[in-house]
Amino acid sequence: MKYSDLLVWQKSMDLVADVYKLTAEFPADERFGLTSQIRRAAVSIPANIAEGHGRKSSGAFINHISIALWLNHGIGNTFANCTSTGIHQPN
């Protein structure tokens, strides 16, 4: 099985696309701040899943899945900050 066959990897790629769409609406002065931070975290999620899958050991895979989960929490927290400061208003 390839990493791209994993549902979690496929869903994380959907998250990347969603994050890019949402952050495109952020103010230009946030391009190198919050926009960059959220996008880097989002792109790192499927990358960690793929890397962990490639390690061929369950311990390494679990570690990389944990990192992906932490990054997901970080994205959620950053969007919460964006909402509280008025940068982003959820639908």
Coordinates of C-alpha atoms in Angstrom, one line a residue:
M1 CA 0.0 0.0 0.0
K2 CA 1.2 3.5 -0.9
Y3 CA 0.9 6.4 1.5
S4 CA -1.4 8.0 -1.1
D5 CA -3.8 5.2 -0.6
L6 CA -4.3 6.1 3.1
L7 CA -7.5 7.9 3.8
V8 CA -5.8 10.1 6.4
W9 CA -3.3 11.3 3.8
Q10 CA -6.1 12.0 1.3
K11 CA -8.0 14.0 3.9
S12 CA -4.9 15.9 4.9
M13 CA -4.4 16.9 1.2
D14 CA -8.0 18.2 1.3
L15 CA -7.1 20.2 4.4
V16 CA -4.1 21.8 2.5
A17 CA -6.4 22.9 -0.3
D18 CA -8.9 24.4 2.2
V19 CA -6.2 26.2 4.1
Y20 CA -4.8 27.7 0.9
K21 CA -8.3 28.9 -0.1
L22 CA -9.1 30.4 3.4
T23 CA -5.7 32.1 3.8
A24 CA -5.9 33.7 0.4
E25 CA -8.6 35.9 1.9
F26 CA -6.2 37.1 4.7
P27 CA -4.9 40.7 4.6
A28 CA -1.7 41.2 2.5
D29 CA 0.2 42.3 5.6
E30 CA -0.2 38.8 7.0
R31 CA 1.4 37.1 4.0
F32 CA 4.7 36.5 5.8
G33 CA 3.1 36.0 9.2
L34 CA 0.0 34.0 9.9
T35 CA -0.7 33.0 6.3
S36 CA 2.8 31.5 6.0
Q37 CA 2.6 29.8 9.4
I38 CA -0.7 28.2 8.7
R39 CA 0.2 27.1 5.2
R40 CA 3.5 25.6 6.3
A41 CA 1.8 23.6 9.1
A42 CA -0.9 22.4 6.7
V43 CA 1.6 21.2 4.1
S44 CA 3.6 19.4 6.8
I45 CA 0.7 17.2 7.8
P46 CA 0.5 15.0 4.6
A47 CA 4.3 15.2 4.4
N48 CA 4.6 13.7 7.9
I49 CA 2.1 11.0 7.1
A50 CA 4.0 10.0 4.0
E51 CA 7.3 10.1 5.7
G52 CA 6.1 8.0 8.6
H53 CA 4.5 5.5 6.2
G54 CA 7.8 5.2 4.4
R55 CA 9.8 4.4 7.5
K56 CA 8.2 0.8 7.5
S57 CA 8.2 0.6 11.3
S58 CA 5.0 1.1 13.4
G59 CA 6.8 3.1 16.0
A60 CA 8.1 5.6 13.4
F61 CA 4.7 5.8 11.7
I62 CA 3.0 6.5 15.1
N63 CA 5.5 9.2 15.8
H64 CA 4.9 10.9 12.5
I65 CA 1.1 10.6 12.9
S66 CA 1.5 12.2 16.3
I67 CA 3.4 15.1 14.7
A68 CA 0.7 15.5 12.1
L69 CA -1.9 15.6 14.8
W70 CA 0.0 18.3 16.7
L71 CA 0.3 20.3 13.5
N72 CA -3.5 20.0 13.0
H73 CA -4.1 21.3 16.6
G74 CA -1.7 24.2 15.8
I75 CA -3.7 25.1 12.7
G76 CA -6.9 25.1 14.7
N77 CA -5.3 27.3 17.4
T78 CA -4.0 29.7 14.8
F79 CA -7.4 30.0 13.1
A80 CA -8.9 30.7 16.5
N81 CA -6.3 33.5 17.0
C82 CA -7.3 34.8 13.5
T83 CA -10.9 34.8 14.5
S84 CA -10.4 36.5 17.8
T85 CA -8.3 39.3 16.2
G86 CA -10.8 39.8 13.3
I87 CA -8.5 38.5 10.6
H88 CA -10.8 35.6 9.7
Q89 CA -14.5 35.2 10.3
P90 CA -15.8 31.6 10.1
N91 CA -18.8 30.9 7.9

